[in-house]
Amino acid sequence: LSRSGWNRTLVMAGGKKKSAAYKKAKMKQKLAVRQAENKGIAKPMANKGPRKKVPIASSFKRTPGVMKQVKSAREFAVLINEPGLTVVDFSAKWCKPCRAIAPRLDQLAEQMTDVQFLTVDVDDLDDLASDQQVTAMPTFKFFRAGVFVQKIKGAEFDAIRDAAQRHR
């Protein structure tokens, strides 16, 4: 824009009617945000109004009898803190022992419906793997209500099954 065009735009936008409407809209938006925060509702999205917060636990549900793929560190934290035993398989797609033991773990998950089985792809969630001190694949970590219980390195199915039965 030319300097004169820019000035005209500013003058038009800075007129009394525009300025009062803008201030009114801003005040209305701030009030809506405060009310939403006071009610425990999330901040409104642009032009969509307020939306309810989704509780963390409801979005990450325990699925008995199934190997559940963990998609985020937040989901991992929520799922291992659930009551009962949780077995976490840290593996990678390129790891042959991980792929070899996967079908047997699926069968074990179907048999032990009271135990939660999770799988974490270390390539997708490398920060989580390093936080959990995973140095070999596959690595199996056992948690009981968020508390670390045992760690098994390697694709030793009998040791995994025995540990899951022992810590149930």
Coordinates of C-alpha atoms in Angstrom, one line a residue:
L1 CA 0.0 0.0 0.0
S2 CA 1.1 3.6 -0.5
R3 CA 1.6 5.8 2.4
S4 CA -1.7 7.7 1.7
G5 CA -3.6 4.4 1.3
W6 CA -2.2 3.1 4.6
N7 CA -3.2 6.4 6.4
R8 CA -6.7 6.2 5.0
T9 CA -7.1 2.7 6.3
L10 CA -6.0 3.7 9.7
V11 CA -8.3 6.7 9.8
M12 CA -11.2 4.5 8.7
A13 CA -10.4 1.9 11.3
G14 CA -9.8 4.5 14.0
G15 CA -13.2 6.2 13.6
K16 CA -15.5 6.5 16.7
K17 CA -18.0 3.9 15.6
K18 CA -15.4 1.3 14.7
S19 CA -13.4 1.9 17.9
A20 CA -16.4 1.6 20.2
A21 CA -17.6 -1.6 18.5
Y22 CA -14.1 -3.0 18.7
K23 CA -13.8 -2.2 22.4
K24 CA -17.2 -3.7 23.1
A25 CA -16.4 -6.9 21.2
K26 CA -13.1 -7.2 23.1
M27 CA -14.7 -6.7 26.5
K28 CA -17.4 -9.2 25.6
Q29 CA -14.7 -11.8 24.6
K30 CA -12.8 -11.2 27.8
L31 CA -15.9 -11.6 29.9
A32 CA -16.8 -14.9 28.1
V33 CA -13.3 -16.2 28.7
R34 CA -13.4 -15.4 32.4
Q35 CA -16.8 -17.0 32.7
A36 CA -15.7 -20.1 30.9
E37 CA -12.6 -20.4 33.1
N38 CA -14.7 -19.9 36.3
K39 CA -17.1 -22.7 35.2
G40 CA -14.2 -25.1 34.4
I41 CA -14.8 -24.9 30.7
A42 CA -12.0 -24.5 28.3
K43 CA -11.2 -21.2 26.6
P44 CA -13.5 -20.6 23.6
M45 CA -12.1 -21.4 20.1
A46 CA -12.3 -18.7 17.4
N47 CA -15.9 -18.2 16.3
K48 CA -17.0 -21.5 17.9
G49 CA -17.9 -20.4 21.4
P50 CA -16.9 -22.2 24.6
R51 CA -16.3 -25.9 24.7
K52 CA -16.1 -28.3 27.5
K53 CA -12.8 -29.7 28.8
V54 CA -12.4 -33.4 28.2
P55 CA -11.1 -35.2 31.3
I56 CA -7.8 -36.9 30.7
A57 CA -8.9 -40.3 31.9
S58 CA -11.9 -40.5 29.6
S59 CA -9.9 -40.0 26.4
F60 CA -7.4 -42.8 27.2
K61 CA -9.5 -45.8 28.1
R62 CA -8.2 -49.2 29.3
T63 CA -8.9 -51.9 26.8
P64 CA -8.8 -55.4 28.3
G65 CA -7.7 -58.3 26.2
V66 CA -5.9 -56.1 23.6
M67 CA -2.4 -54.8 23.1
K68 CA -3.0 -51.0 23.1
Q69 CA -0.6 -48.8 21.0
V70 CA 0.5 -45.7 23.1
K71 CA 0.5 -42.5 21.0
S72 CA 1.9 -40.0 23.5
A73 CA 3.8 -39.6 26.7
R74 CA 0.6 -38.1 28.3
E75 CA -1.4 -41.2 27.4
F76 CA 1.4 -43.4 28.8
A77 CA 1.3 -41.6 32.1
V78 CA -2.4 -41.9 32.4
L79 CA -2.6 -45.6 31.5
I80 CA 0.2 -46.8 33.8
N81 CA -1.4 -45.0 36.7
E82 CA -4.6 -47.0 36.4
P83 CA -5.2 -49.6 39.1
G84 CA -3.9 -53.1 38.4
L85 CA -0.9 -54.4 36.5
T86 CA 0.2 -52.8 33.3
V87 CA 2.8 -54.5 31.0
V88 CA 4.5 -52.1 28.6
D89 CA 6.3 -53.4 25.6
F90 CA 9.0 -51.0 24.3
S91 CA 9.7 -52.1 20.7
A92 CA 10.4 -51.0 17.2
K93 CA 9.1 -51.9 13.8
W94 CA 12.5 -52.8 12.5
C95 CA 13.3 -55.1 15.4
K96 CA 13.0 -58.8 14.5
P97 CA 12.7 -60.2 18.0
C98 CA 9.9 -57.6 18.7
R99 CA 8.0 -58.7 15.6
A100 CA 8.5 -62.4 16.5
I101 CA 7.1 -62.1 20.1
A102 CA 4.2 -59.8 19.2
P103 CA 1.7 -62.5 18.3
R104 CA 2.4 -64.4 21.5
L105 CA 1.9 -61.2 23.5
D106 CA -1.5 -60.7 21.7
Q107 CA -2.5 -64.2 22.9
L108 CA -1.3 -63.4 26.4
A109 CA -3.3 -60.2 26.4
E110 CA -6.4 -62.1 25.4
Q111 CA -5.9 -64.7 28.2
M112 CA -5.1 -62.1 31.0
T113 CA -8.0 -59.7 30.7
D114 CA -7.2 -58.2 34.2
V115 CA -3.8 -57.1 33.0
Q116 CA -3.4 -54.1 30.7
F117 CA -0.9 -54.6 27.9
L118 CA 0.6 -51.5 26.2
T119 CA 3.1 -51.2 23.3
V120 CA 5.3 -48.2 22.7
D121 CA 7.1 -47.7 19.4
V122 CA 10.5 -46.3 20.5
D123 CA 11.0 -44.6 17.1
D124 CA 7.8 -42.6 17.5
L125 CA 8.2 -41.8 21.2
D126 CA 12.0 -41.7 21.6
D127 CA 11.8 -39.1 24.5
L128 CA 9.5 -41.5 26.4
A129 CA 11.9 -44.4 25.8
S130 CA 14.9 -42.4 27.0
D131 CA 12.9 -41.2 30.1
Q132 CA 12.1 -44.9 30.9
Q133 CA 15.7 -45.8 30.4
V134 CA 15.1 -48.3 27.5
T135 CA 18.4 -49.4 26.1
A136 CA 17.5 -52.7 24.4
M137 CA 14.6 -54.0 22.4
P138 CA 12.3 -55.4 23.2
T139 CA 12.2 -54.2 26.8
F140 CA 9.2 -55.0 29.0
K141 CA 8.4 -52.9 32.0
F142 CA 5.8 -53.8 34.6
F143 CA 3.8 -51.2 36.5
R144 CA 1.3 -51.6 39.3
A145 CA -0.9 -48.5 39.8
G146 CA 1.9 -46.3 38.5
V147 CA 4.7 -47.9 40.5
F148 CA 7.5 -49.6 38.6
V149 CA 7.7 -53.3 39.6
Q150 CA 10.0 -55.1 37.2
K151 CA 12.0 -54.9 33.9
I152 CA 12.7 -57.6 31.4
K153 CA 15.1 -57.1 28.5
G154 CA 14.8 -59.4 25.5
A155 CA 12.1 -61.5 23.9
E156 CA 11.8 -64.1 26.7
F157 CA 8.1 -65.0 26.6
D158 CA 8.2 -67.4 29.5
A159 CA 9.8 -64.8 31.8
I160 CA 7.2 -62.2 30.7
R161 CA 4.3 -64.5 31.3
D162 CA 5.6 -65.6 34.7
A163 CA 6.2 -62.0 35.8
A164 CA 2.7 -61.0 34.7
Q165 CA 1.2 -63.9 36.7
R166 CA 3.4 -63.1 39.7
H167 CA 2.5 -59.4 39.8
R168 CA -1.3 -59.7 39.0

